[in-house]
Amino acid sequence: MIKVRDILKSYGNGESRFQVLKGVSLDIEDNDFVVILGASGSGKSTFLNVISGLERPDSGKVFYDGKDITALSDNEVTLFRKANVGFIFQQYYLLPNMNVDKNVKMGADLADNKDYKTVIEAVGLGEKLHKYPSELSGGEQQRVSIARALAKRPRILFLDEPTGALDEETGRQVLDYICKLQKEYDFTIILVTHNLNIAEMANTVIKMNSGKISEIYTNETKKTAYEIGW
Amino acid sequence: MIVGIKNASKLIVISIIACCAVLVCTMFLNFYFDVRLIESEITSELSMVFYNAQVSTAKVVCFVSGGCLLLTAVVMLLFYIKHYIDTHKKELGILKALGYSNIKIAKSFWAFGISTFIGTAIGYAGAFFIMPWFYELQNEDKMLPEITLNFHPSILFYFVVLPTVCFSALSVYYAWYKLKKPVLLLLKDNLQVVSKPPKHRTEKNRELSFIEDLKRSTLKSKKTLVFFIVFASFCFSAMTQMSFSMKDLSSEMMGVMMLVIGLVLAFTTLFLAITTVINGNTKTIAMMRVFGYSQKECCRAILGGYRPLSYIGFIIGTVYQYGLLRLMVDIVFKDMESVPAYKFDVSVMPISLIAFIAIYEILMYIYSEKIKKISIKEIMIE
């Protein structure tokens, strides 16, 4: 279980100081599918970076099963990420000089996962093991980044606008893969987006506005990627 | 102006190499021209032998040092222009998309020739500053008649004006050649990597860890950097060992000069190469850090592959300095009775190797600290 308490985060100094997160608190259950919704500048990506251990808050705490990751040293946070966390970004960030197999291996080696090719199969890229990112479409590249994140067998998967650079159909496919894989591998999803419709796929929806949580609600009936609008 | 003086100032390594090359070559070539003027005044046979040895030494040093450093400077210039175009390809793509022609963009690359001018001018001036002392040392035993230091305009032309013009022209031509890409290739990041057909992979290769795979891929992606790392360790090895091994063959001043040139070349080249490796892999390192790879693992993957190459460079440098000194003693000074027999200095080599390892590892430690500071923001700021 993830417990977030009173997170404050700001950037800049003096007069140019800008408060991005203004006292955010939240509880997230294991294996939940959480969508964080908000307009550009609402602080949702900063919040994702803080709860995933990529950035330190100015104050506040983030507990994973009772362990406060904000109190850990840089090396300990790295080890925490290595053992628990997977990331998927809007821009994929694949290694351009490495093929699909090696890009996924980047995640797999951290978990000593010798069976990582099943994940590549699961995202439908079994035939493209030796292709380089430049030879793949945007949707395929995002599927490689999904495989890379899941090959390290994370407990929590963080996604920052994973469909932001994709067209409607490809975006749906990617979300569908993520949902299917969550059922198969059991992990918590925390997805940041500005697309209201994607929220209908989640169990829990958190709306953010101006650095604060403005609303939290639970979907009674979840929709699939193919049932939502875009 | 697309490429400004500010960009050219980053080519300080080329300035340093040009400076070293011109400094050494000007001294020896000027001496060569001046010593030739006194040939008719030499009467004794012994003096003639000494004269011939001095003339041959000047020629060998000019060709070997000048040639080697000129080649390195050219490779570095081409590497830097390619690197500049790769890192600024979006801006250049936008200019092309707006209608700027390749030649119009390429013309601004002449500014890279300024670095050559600065280096050669300093080297030339420095040579004239040292030359009176150098002339005195070359004729320390007064075996030759008085050698007068003269100004030879042709040297100024060949070592300062010509390299500046040639390097500027080469910069423009190479930039024009590299810019002959479709606009989309310059604008889109993903298209930069040429599609490669999958190679046949052996079972052994498949089992390599990600870190080992990345280490190989980093080495393969920038082959010029491999040359620079080998060249840096070669310079360190050859020049440090030569400066000590030559103590019986040459003056102390020559030894110190060689040592300083060797260290300056080695450090600047290593600095350029490692900085380029890290800057070129910032995104990769940032992603590795995000995923949970430790600082040590990042260093091993990005910089580890260059260590064996630096040792290879050191070995080549050792063999080179031995070969060159052997050549000088056996061929150039063969008729001179007072020249001692040259033997490989076994005590200098291990000391030089230990110094090299210590310096290399300190540099790697400094850069590993730089890697530690790379964060996810490095890839998000786009």
Coordinates of C-alpha atoms in Angstrom, one line a residue:
Chain A
M1 CA 0.0 0.0 0.0
I2 CA 1.2 3.5 -0.9
K3 CA 0.5 6.3 1.6
V4 CA 1.3 9.9 0.5
R5 CA 1.2 12.6 3.2
D6 CA 1.3 16.4 2.9
I7 CA 3.6 16.7 -0.1
L8 CA 4.9 20.1 -0.8
K9 CA 7.1 20.8 -3.8
S10 CA 8.3 24.0 -5.4
Y11 CA 10.7 25.0 -8.1
G12 CA 12.9 28.1 -8.5
N13 CA 14.2 30.5 -5.9
G14 CA 13.2 33.9 -4.4
E15 CA 10.6 35.7 -6.4
S16 CA 10.6 33.2 -9.2
R17 CA 9.7 30.4 -6.7
F18 CA 6.7 28.4 -7.9
Q19 CA 4.7 26.1 -5.7
V20 CA 3.8 23.0 -7.8
L21 CA 2.4 20.7 -5.1
K22 CA 0.5 22.3 -2.2
G23 CA 0.0 19.6 0.5
V24 CA -1.1 16.5 -1.4
S25 CA -2.1 13.4 0.7
L26 CA -3.4 10.1 -0.7
D27 CA -3.7 6.3 -0.1
I28 CA -3.3 3.8 -3.0
E29 CA -4.2 0.1 -2.6
D30 CA -2.1 -2.7 -4.0
N31 CA -3.1 -3.7 -7.6
D32 CA -5.3 -0.7 -8.0
F33 CA -5.6 1.1 -11.3
V34 CA -5.3 4.8 -10.5
V35 CA -5.6 7.6 -13.0
I36 CA -4.4 11.1 -12.1
L37 CA -6.3 13.6 -14.2
G38 CA -5.4 17.3 -14.6
A39 CA -4.8 20.0 -17.0
S40 CA -1.3 21.1 -18.1
G41 CA 0.5 22.7 -15.1
S42 CA -1.8 21.1 -12.5
G43 CA 1.2 19.3 -10.9
K44 CA 0.3 15.8 -11.9
S45 CA 3.6 14.8 -13.5
T46 CA 5.5 16.3 -10.6
F47 CA 3.3 14.3 -8.2
L48 CA 4.1 11.2 -10.2
N49 CA 7.8 11.9 -10.0
V50 CA 7.7 12.5 -6.3
I51 CA 5.7 9.3 -5.4
S52 CA 7.9 7.2 -7.7
G53 CA 11.1 8.4 -6.0
L54 CA 12.4 10.3 -9.0
E55 CA 12.2 13.6 -7.2
R56 CA 12.4 14.5 -3.5
P57 CA 9.6 16.7 -2.1
D58 CA 10.4 19.8 -0.1
S59 CA 8.4 18.3 2.7
G60 CA 6.0 15.4 3.3
K61 CA 6.4 11.7 3.2
V62 CA 5.7 8.8 0.8
F63 CA 5.3 5.4 2.5
Y64 CA 5.5 2.1 0.7
D65 CA 4.2 -0.7 3.0
G66 CA 5.2 1.6 5.9
K67 CA 8.7 2.5 4.6
D68 CA 9.2 6.2 4.0
I69 CA 11.1 6.5 0.7
T70 CA 11.7 10.3 1.2
A71 CA 14.0 9.4 4.1
L72 CA 16.2 7.1 2.0
S73 CA 19.6 8.1 0.6
D74 CA 20.1 8.4 -3.2
N75 CA 21.5 4.9 -3.5
E76 CA 18.7 3.5 -1.4
V77 CA 16.1 5.2 -3.6
T78 CA 17.8 3.8 -6.6
L79 CA 17.7 0.3 -5.1
F80 CA 14.0 0.9 -4.2
R81 CA 13.2 1.8 -7.9
K82 CA 15.2 -1.2 -9.1
A83 CA 13.1 -3.6 -6.9
N84 CA 9.7 -2.0 -7.1
V85 CA 9.0 0.4 -9.9
G86 CA 8.5 0.5 -13.7
F87 CA 8.1 3.6 -15.8
I88 CA 6.4 4.3 -19.1
F89 CA 6.8 7.8 -20.6
Q90 CA 5.0 9.7 -23.4
Q91 CA 8.2 9.9 -25.5
Y92 CA 9.2 6.2 -25.0
Y93 CA 12.9 7.0 -24.4
L94 CA 14.1 3.7 -26.1
L95 CA 17.8 3.3 -26.7
P96 CA 18.2 4.1 -30.4
N97 CA 21.2 1.9 -31.0
M98 CA 19.7 -1.2 -29.4
N99 CA 17.1 -3.5 -30.9
V100 CA 13.8 -4.5 -29.2
D101 CA 15.3 -7.5 -27.5
K102 CA 18.1 -5.5 -25.9
N103 CA 15.8 -2.6 -24.9
V104 CA 13.6 -5.0 -23.0
K105 CA 16.6 -6.6 -21.5
M106 CA 17.4 -3.3 -19.9
G107 CA 14.5 -3.9 -17.6
A108 CA 14.8 -7.7 -17.4
D109 CA 18.4 -7.7 -16.2
L110 CA 17.4 -5.7 -13.1
A111 CA 15.0 -8.4 -12.0
D112 CA 17.2 -11.2 -13.3
N113 CA 14.3 -12.1 -15.5
K114 CA 15.5 -14.7 -18.0
D115 CA 12.0 -15.3 -19.2
Y116 CA 11.6 -11.7 -20.5
K117 CA 10.8 -12.7 -24.1
T118 CA 7.3 -13.8 -22.9
V119 CA 6.6 -10.2 -22.1
I120 CA 7.7 -9.2 -25.6
E121 CA 5.4 -11.8 -27.0
A122 CA 2.6 -10.5 -24.7
V123 CA 2.8 -7.1 -26.2
G124 CA 2.7 -8.6 -29.7
L125 CA 6.3 -7.9 -30.8
G126 CA 7.6 -11.4 -30.8
E127 CA 8.4 -11.1 -34.5
K128 CA 10.3 -7.8 -34.1
L129 CA 12.9 -8.8 -31.6
H130 CA 15.8 -7.6 -33.8
K131 CA 14.2 -4.4 -35.0
Y132 CA 15.6 -1.1 -34.0
P133 CA 13.4 1.7 -32.6
S134 CA 13.8 3.6 -35.9
E135 CA 12.2 0.7 -37.7
L136 CA 9.1 0.6 -35.5
S137 CA 5.9 2.7 -35.5
G138 CA 5.0 5.0 -32.5
G139 CA 2.6 2.4 -31.1
E140 CA 5.2 -0.4 -31.4
Q141 CA 7.8 1.7 -29.7
Q142 CA 5.4 2.4 -26.8
R143 CA 4.7 -1.4 -26.6
V144 CA 8.5 -1.9 -26.4
S145 CA 8.6 0.5 -23.5
I146 CA 5.7 -1.4 -21.8
A147 CA 7.6 -4.6 -22.2
R148 CA 10.8 -3.0 -20.9
A149 CA 8.9 -1.7 -17.8
L150 CA 7.2 -5.0 -17.2
A151 CA 10.2 -7.2 -17.8
K152 CA 11.6 -5.9 -14.5
R153 CA 8.5 -7.3 -12.7
P154 CA 7.5 -4.1 -11.0
R155 CA 5.1 -3.9 -8.1
I156 CA 4.0 -0.5 -9.3
L157 CA 3.9 0.8 -12.9
F158 CA 4.0 4.6 -13.4
L159 CA 2.8 5.9 -16.7
D160 CA 3.1 9.5 -17.7
E161 CA 0.8 10.3 -20.6
P162 CA 1.5 7.0 -22.3
T163 CA -0.9 7.6 -25.2
G164 CA 0.0 11.3 -25.6
A165 CA 2.0 10.8 -28.7
L166 CA -0.2 8.2 -30.3
D167 CA -3.3 8.3 -32.5
E168 CA -6.6 7.1 -31.2
E169 CA -6.5 3.5 -32.4
T170 CA -2.9 2.9 -31.4
G171 CA -3.6 4.6 -28.0
R172 CA -6.5 2.2 -27.4
Q173 CA -4.3 -0.8 -28.3
V174 CA -1.6 0.3 -25.9
L175 CA -4.0 0.8 -23.1
D176 CA -5.6 -2.5 -23.8
Y177 CA -2.2 -4.2 -23.5
I178 CA -1.5 -2.5 -20.2
C179 CA -4.9 -3.6 -18.7
K180 CA -4.5 -7.2 -20.0
L181 CA -0.9 -7.4 -18.6
Q182 CA -2.1 -6.0 -15.2
K183 CA -4.5 -8.9 -14.8
E184 CA -1.7 -11.3 -15.8
Y185 CA 1.2 -9.9 -13.8
D186 CA -0.6 -8.3 -10.8
F187 CA 0.8 -4.8 -10.3
T188 CA -0.5 -1.4 -9.3
I189 CA -1.0 1.2 -12.1
I190 CA -0.6 4.9 -11.6
L191 CA -1.3 6.7 -14.8
V192 CA -1.1 10.4 -15.4
T193 CA -3.2 11.9 -18.2
H194 CA -5.1 14.9 -19.3
N195 CA -7.5 12.7 -21.3
L196 CA -10.8 12.5 -19.3
N197 CA -12.0 9.4 -21.1
I198 CA -9.0 7.3 -20.1
A199 CA -10.3 7.9 -16.5
E200 CA -13.2 5.6 -17.2
M201 CA -10.8 2.6 -17.5
A202 CA -9.5 3.1 -13.9
N203 CA -10.7 1.9 -10.5
T204 CA -9.8 5.1 -8.8
V205 CA -9.7 8.6 -10.4
I206 CA -7.8 11.5 -8.8
K207 CA -8.4 15.0 -10.2
M208 CA -5.7 17.5 -9.6
N209 CA -5.9 21.3 -10.0
S210 CA -3.3 23.9 -9.1
G211 CA -1.1 21.5 -7.1
K212 CA -3.9 20.1 -5.0
I213 CA -6.2 17.1 -5.2
S214 CA -9.6 18.5 -6.0
E215 CA -11.6 15.2 -6.3
I216 CA -11.2 11.5 -5.8
Y217 CA -13.8 9.0 -6.9
T218 CA -14.1 5.3 -7.7
N219 CA -15.6 4.0 -10.9
E220 CA -18.4 1.5 -10.3
T221 CA -18.0 -0.1 -13.7
K222 CA -14.8 0.1 -15.5
K223 CA -14.7 0.4 -19.3
T224 CA -12.3 -1.2 -21.6
A225 CA -10.0 0.8 -23.9
Y226 CA -12.3 0.1 -26.8
E227 CA -15.4 1.4 -25.0
I228 CA -14.1 4.8 -24.1
G229 CA -14.2 7.8 -26.3
W230 CA -11.0 9.7 -27.2
Chain B
M1 CA 25.3 33.6 -38.4
I2 CA 24.5 29.9 -37.8
V3 CA 27.8 28.9 -36.4
G4 CA 29.4 31.6 -34.4
I5 CA 32.8 32.3 -32.7
K6 CA 31.3 30.9 -29.5
N7 CA 30.9 27.5 -31.2
A8 CA 34.4 27.7 -32.6
S9 CA 35.7 28.3 -29.1
K10 CA 34.6 24.8 -28.1
L11 CA 37.3 23.5 -30.5
I12 CA 40.0 24.3 -28.0
V13 CA 41.4 20.8 -28.4
I14 CA 42.1 21.5 -32.1
S15 CA 43.7 24.8 -31.1
I16 CA 45.9 23.0 -28.6
I17 CA 46.9 20.3 -31.1
A18 CA 47.6 23.0 -33.8
C19 CA 49.6 25.0 -31.3
C20 CA 51.8 22.0 -30.3
A21 CA 52.3 20.9 -34.0
V22 CA 53.2 24.4 -35.2
L23 CA 55.4 25.1 -32.1
V24 CA 57.5 22.0 -32.8
C25 CA 57.5 22.2 -36.5
T26 CA 58.3 25.9 -36.7
M27 CA 61.3 25.5 -34.3
F28 CA 62.8 22.6 -36.3
L29 CA 61.9 23.9 -39.8
N30 CA 63.2 27.4 -39.0
F31 CA 66.4 25.8 -37.6
Y32 CA 66.6 23.6 -40.7
F33 CA 66.4 26.6 -43.0
D34 CA 69.0 28.5 -40.9
V35 CA 71.4 25.6 -40.5
R36 CA 71.3 25.1 -44.3
L37 CA 72.6 28.6 -44.7
I38 CA 75.8 27.8 -42.9
E39 CA 76.6 24.6 -44.8
S40 CA 79.3 26.2 -46.9
E41 CA 81.0 27.4 -43.8
I42 CA 81.5 23.9 -42.4
T43 CA 85.1 22.7 -42.9
S44 CA 85.7 19.7 -40.7
E45 CA 84.4 16.3 -41.4
L46 CA 83.1 15.8 -37.8
S47 CA 81.2 19.1 -38.0
M48 CA 79.7 17.9 -41.3
V49 CA 78.5 14.6 -39.7
F50 CA 77.0 16.7 -36.9
Y51 CA 75.4 19.0 -39.4
N52 CA 73.9 16.1 -41.4
A53 CA 72.5 14.6 -38.1
Q54 CA 70.9 18.0 -37.2
V55 CA 69.4 18.4 -40.7
S56 CA 68.0 14.8 -40.6
T57 CA 66.6 15.3 -37.1
A58 CA 64.8 18.5 -38.1
K59 CA 63.3 16.7 -41.1
V60 CA 62.2 13.6 -39.1
V61 CA 60.7 15.6 -36.2
C62 CA 58.9 17.9 -38.7
F63 CA 57.4 15.0 -40.7
V64 CA 56.6 12.7 -37.7
S65 CA 55.3 15.3 -35.3
G66 CA 53.7 17.6 -37.9
G67 CA 52.2 14.8 -39.9
C68 CA 50.8 12.9 -36.9
L69 CA 49.3 16.0 -35.2
L70 CA 48.0 17.4 -38.5
L71 CA 46.1 14.1 -39.1
T72 CA 44.7 14.1 -35.6
A73 CA 43.6 17.7 -35.9
V74 CA 41.8 16.9 -39.2
V75 CA 40.1 13.9 -37.7
M76 CA 39.0 16.0 -34.7
L77 CA 37.7 18.8 -36.8
L78 CA 35.6 16.4 -38.9
F79 CA 34.4 14.6 -35.8
Y80 CA 33.4 17.9 -34.2
I81 CA 31.5 19.1 -37.2
K82 CA 29.6 15.8 -37.4
H83 CA 28.9 16.0 -33.7
Y84 CA 27.8 19.6 -34.1
I85 CA 25.4 18.7 -36.9
D86 CA 24.1 15.7 -35.0
T87 CA 23.4 17.8 -31.9
H88 CA 21.9 20.7 -33.8
K89 CA 20.2 18.8 -36.5
K90 CA 16.7 20.1 -35.5
E91 CA 17.7 23.7 -35.8
L92 CA 19.6 23.0 -39.1
G93 CA 16.5 21.1 -40.3
I94 CA 14.3 24.0 -39.5
L95 CA 16.6 26.3 -41.5
K96 CA 16.5 23.9 -44.4
A97 CA 12.7 23.7 -44.2
L98 CA 12.5 27.5 -44.3
G99 CA 14.4 27.5 -47.5
Y100 CA 18.1 28.0 -46.6
S101 CA 20.3 26.2 -49.0
N102 CA 22.9 23.7 -47.9
I103 CA 25.8 25.9 -49.0
K104 CA 24.3 28.9 -47.3
I105 CA 24.2 27.0 -44.0
A106 CA 27.6 25.4 -44.6
K107 CA 29.3 28.7 -45.3
S108 CA 28.9 29.7 -41.7
F109 CA 31.0 26.7 -40.7
W110 CA 34.1 28.6 -41.8
A111 CA 34.2 29.9 -38.2
F112 CA 35.7 26.6 -37.1
G113 CA 38.9 27.6 -38.9
I114 CA 39.3 30.3 -36.3
S115 CA 40.3 27.7 -33.7
T116 CA 43.1 26.6 -36.1
F117 CA 44.2 30.2 -36.5
I118 CA 44.4 30.7 -32.8
G119 CA 46.3 27.5 -32.2
T120 CA 48.8 28.0 -35.1
A121 CA 49.3 31.7 -34.3
I122 CA 50.1 30.9 -30.6
G123 CA 52.3 28.0 -31.6
Y124 CA 54.2 30.2 -34.1
A125 CA 54.7 33.0 -31.7
G126 CA 55.7 30.6 -29.0
A127 CA 58.3 29.0 -31.2
F128 CA 59.9 32.4 -31.9
F129 CA 59.9 33.0 -28.2
I130 CA 61.7 29.8 -27.4
M131 CA 63.9 29.6 -30.6
P132 CA 67.0 31.6 -29.4
W133 CA 67.3 29.2 -26.5
F134 CA 66.6 26.3 -28.8
Y135 CA 69.3 27.3 -31.3
E136 CA 71.8 27.7 -28.5
L137 CA 71.1 24.2 -27.2
Q138 CA 71.2 22.6 -30.7
N139 CA 74.7 23.9 -31.1
E140 CA 75.8 23.7 -27.4
D141 CA 79.1 22.1 -28.2
K142 CA 79.9 24.7 -30.8
M143 CA 80.5 22.1 -33.4
L144 CA 78.9 24.3 -36.0
P145 CA 79.6 27.9 -36.9
E146 CA 77.2 30.5 -35.3
I147 CA 73.7 29.9 -36.5
T148 CA 71.7 33.1 -36.9
L149 CA 68.0 33.1 -36.3
N150 CA 66.2 34.4 -39.4
F151 CA 62.5 35.1 -40.1
H152 CA 61.2 32.9 -42.9
P153 CA 57.9 34.2 -44.3
S154 CA 57.2 30.9 -46.0
I155 CA 56.9 29.2 -42.6
L156 CA 54.4 31.8 -41.5
F157 CA 52.4 31.1 -44.6
Y158 CA 52.6 27.3 -44.5
F159 CA 52.1 26.9 -40.8
V160 CA 49.6 29.7 -40.0
V161 CA 47.9 31.1 -43.1
L162 CA 47.5 27.9 -45.1
P163 CA 46.2 25.7 -42.2
T164 CA 43.7 28.3 -41.3
V165 CA 42.4 28.6 -44.9
C166 CA 42.5 24.9 -45.4
F167 CA 40.7 24.1 -42.2
S168 CA 38.0 26.7 -42.9
A169 CA 37.5 25.4 -46.4
L170 CA 37.4 21.8 -45.1
S171 CA 34.8 22.8 -42.5
V172 CA 32.6 24.4 -45.1
Y173 CA 33.0 21.4 -47.5
Y174 CA 32.4 18.7 -44.8
A175 CA 29.4 20.6 -43.3
W176 CA 27.9 21.0 -46.8
Y177 CA 28.5 17.2 -47.4
K178 CA 26.9 16.3 -44.1
L179 CA 23.9 18.6 -44.7
K180 CA 22.9 16.8 -47.9
K181 CA 20.2 14.9 -46.0
P182 CA 16.5 15.2 -46.5
V183 CA 14.9 17.8 -44.1
L184 CA 12.9 15.1 -42.4
L185 CA 16.0 13.2 -41.4
L186 CA 17.3 16.3 -39.6
L187 CA 14.0 17.2 -38.0
K188 CA 13.0 13.8 -36.6
D189 CA 15.0 12.2 -33.8
N190 CA 14.0 8.6 -34.6
L191 CA 15.1 8.7 -38.2
Q192 CA 18.7 9.4 -37.3
V193 CA 19.5 5.8 -36.8
V194 CA 20.0 4.1 -40.1
S195 CA 18.0 1.0 -40.3
K196 CA 20.3 -2.0 -40.0
P197 CA 19.4 -5.4 -41.1
P198 CA 19.6 -7.8 -38.1
K199 CA 22.9 -9.5 -38.0
H200 CA 23.4 -13.1 -37.4
R201 CA 23.9 -13.4 -33.7
T202 CA 25.9 -16.2 -32.1
E203 CA 24.5 -17.9 -29.0
K204 CA 27.3 -16.4 -27.0
N205 CA 26.4 -12.9 -27.9
R206 CA 22.8 -13.4 -27.1
E207 CA 23.7 -14.3 -23.5
L208 CA 25.5 -11.0 -22.9
S209 CA 24.0 -8.9 -20.1
F210 CA 22.4 -5.6 -20.9
I211 CA 25.4 -3.7 -19.4
E212 CA 27.8 -5.7 -21.7
D213 CA 25.5 -5.1 -24.7
L214 CA 25.4 -1.4 -24.0
K215 CA 29.1 -1.2 -23.5
R216 CA 29.6 -2.7 -27.0
S217 CA 27.0 -0.6 -28.6
T218 CA 28.5 2.6 -27.1
L219 CA 31.9 1.7 -28.5
K220 CA 30.4 0.8 -31.9
S221 CA 28.3 3.9 -32.2
K222 CA 31.1 6.4 -32.0
K223 CA 34.2 4.8 -33.6
T224 CA 36.1 8.2 -33.8
L225 CA 36.1 8.4 -30.0
V226 CA 37.8 5.0 -29.9
F227 CA 40.6 6.6 -32.0
F228 CA 40.8 9.6 -29.7
I229 CA 41.0 7.4 -26.5
V230 CA 43.8 5.3 -28.2
F231 CA 45.5 8.5 -29.4
A232 CA 45.4 10.1 -25.9
S233 CA 47.0 7.1 -24.2
F234 CA 49.4 6.8 -27.1
C235 CA 50.5 10.4 -26.6
F236 CA 50.9 10.0 -22.9
S237 CA 52.8 6.8 -23.3
A238 CA 55.1 7.8 -26.2
M239 CA 55.9 11.4 -25.0
T240 CA 56.5 10.6 -21.3
Q241 CA 58.7 7.6 -22.1
M242 CA 60.5 9.4 -24.8
S243 CA 61.2 12.5 -22.7
F244 CA 63.0 10.3 -20.1
S245 CA 64.6 7.8 -22.5
M246 CA 66.1 10.7 -24.5
K247 CA 68.1 12.2 -21.7
D248 CA 71.3 10.9 -23.1
L249 CA 70.4 11.8 -26.7
S250 CA 69.0 15.2 -26.3
S251 CA 68.9 18.3 -24.0
E252 CA 66.9 18.5 -20.9
M253 CA 64.8 21.2 -22.5
M254 CA 63.7 18.9 -25.3
G255 CA 62.7 16.3 -22.7
V256 CA 60.6 18.8 -20.7
M257 CA 59.0 20.1 -23.9
M258 CA 58.1 16.7 -25.0
L259 CA 56.7 15.8 -21.6
V260 CA 54.5 18.9 -21.5
I261 CA 53.3 18.4 -25.1
G262 CA 52.5 14.8 -24.4
L263 CA 50.6 15.6 -21.2
V264 CA 48.7 18.5 -22.8
L265 CA 47.7 16.4 -25.8
A266 CA 46.7 13.4 -23.7
F267 CA 44.6 15.4 -21.3
T268 CA 42.8 17.5 -23.9
T269 CA 42.0 14.6 -26.1
L270 CA 40.8 12.4 -23.2
F271 CA 38.7 15.4 -22.0
L272 CA 37.1 15.8 -25.4
A273 CA 36.5 12.1 -25.9
I274 CA 35.0 11.4 -22.5
T275 CA 32.9 14.5 -22.4
T276 CA 31.5 13.6 -25.8
V277 CA 30.8 10.1 -24.7
I278 CA 28.8 11.3 -21.6
N279 CA 27.0 14.1 -23.4
G280 CA 26.0 11.7 -26.2
N281 CA 24.6 9.2 -23.7
T282 CA 22.9 11.5 -21.3
K283 CA 19.4 10.1 -22.2
T284 CA 20.6 6.6 -21.9
I285 CA 22.2 7.2 -18.5
A286 CA 19.1 9.1 -17.3
M287 CA 16.9 6.2 -18.3
M288 CA 19.2 3.7 -16.6
R289 CA 19.1 5.8 -13.4
V290 CA 15.3 6.0 -13.6
F291 CA 15.0 2.2 -13.9
G292 CA 17.3 1.6 -10.9
Y293 CA 20.8 1.0 -12.4
S294 CA 23.4 2.2 -10.0
Q295 CA 26.0 4.9 -10.7
K296 CA 28.7 2.2 -10.9
E297 CA 26.7 0.2 -13.5
C298 CA 26.1 3.3 -15.6
C299 CA 29.8 4.0 -15.6
R300 CA 30.7 0.4 -16.5
A301 CA 28.2 0.4 -19.4
I302 CA 29.1 3.8 -20.8
L303 CA 32.8 4.3 -20.0
G304 CA 34.0 0.8 -19.2
G305 CA 34.6 -0.3 -22.8
Y306 CA 37.3 2.4 -23.3
R307 CA 39.6 1.1 -20.6
P308 CA 41.1 -1.8 -22.6
L309 CA 41.5 0.5 -25.6
S310 CA 43.4 3.0 -23.5
Y311 CA 45.9 0.3 -22.6
I312 CA 46.2 -0.7 -26.2
G313 CA 47.1 2.9 -27.0
F314 CA 49.7 2.9 -24.2
I315 CA 51.3 -0.3 -25.7
I316 CA 51.3 1.3 -29.2
G317 CA 52.9 4.4 -27.7
T318 CA 55.6 2.4 -26.0
V319 CA 56.5 0.5 -29.2
Y320 CA 56.3 3.8 -31.2
Q321 CA 58.7 5.7 -29.0
Y322 CA 61.1 2.8 -29.0
G323 CA 61.0 2.5 -32.8
L324 CA 61.4 6.2 -33.3
L325 CA 64.4 6.5 -31.0
R326 CA 65.9 3.4 -32.5
L327 CA 65.5 4.9 -35.9
M328 CA 67.0 8.2 -34.8
V329 CA 70.1 6.5 -33.2
D330 CA 70.6 3.8 -35.9
I331 CA 69.9 5.9 -39.0
V332 CA 70.2 9.7 -38.2
F333 CA 73.1 9.6 -35.8
K334 CA 74.8 6.5 -37.2
D335 CA 78.0 8.3 -38.3
M336 CA 78.4 10.2 -35.0
E337 CA 80.8 8.5 -32.6
S338 CA 79.7 10.3 -29.4
V339 CA 76.1 9.3 -29.5
P340 CA 75.4 6.6 -26.9
A341 CA 73.8 3.3 -27.9
Y342 CA 70.0 3.4 -27.3
K343 CA 68.5 0.8 -25.1
F344 CA 64.9 0.4 -24.0
D345 CA 64.5 2.0 -20.6
V346 CA 62.7 -0.7 -18.6
S347 CA 62.4 1.4 -15.5
V348 CA 60.6 4.3 -17.2
M349 CA 57.9 2.1 -18.8
P350 CA 56.3 0.8 -15.5
I351 CA 56.4 4.2 -13.9
S352 CA 54.8 5.8 -16.9
L353 CA 52.1 3.0 -16.9
I354 CA 51.4 3.4 -13.2
A355 CA 51.1 7.2 -13.7
F356 CA 48.8 6.7 -16.7
I357 CA 46.5 4.2 -14.8
A358 CA 46.3 6.6 -11.8
I359 CA 45.5 9.6 -14.1
Y360 CA 43.0 7.6 -16.2
E361 CA 41.2 6.3 -13.1
I362 CA 41.0 9.7 -11.4
L363 CA 39.5 11.1 -14.6
M364 CA 37.0 8.2 -14.7
Y365 CA 36.1 8.9 -11.0
I366 CA 35.5 12.6 -11.8
Y367 CA 33.2 11.7 -14.7
S368 CA 31.4 9.0 -12.7
E369 CA 30.5 11.8 -10.3
K370 CA 29.2 13.8 -13.3
I371 CA 27.1 10.7 -14.2
K372 CA 25.6 10.6 -10.7
K373 CA 24.2 14.1 -11.2
I374 CA 22.3 13.2 -14.4
S375 CA 18.6 13.0 -13.6
I376 CA 15.3 12.3 -15.3
K377 CA 15.0 16.0 -16.0
E378 CA 17.8 15.6 -18.5
I379 CA 15.5 13.7 -20.8
M380 CA 12.3 15.6 -19.9
I381 CA 13.7 19.0 -20.9
E382 CA 12.9 18.7 -24.6

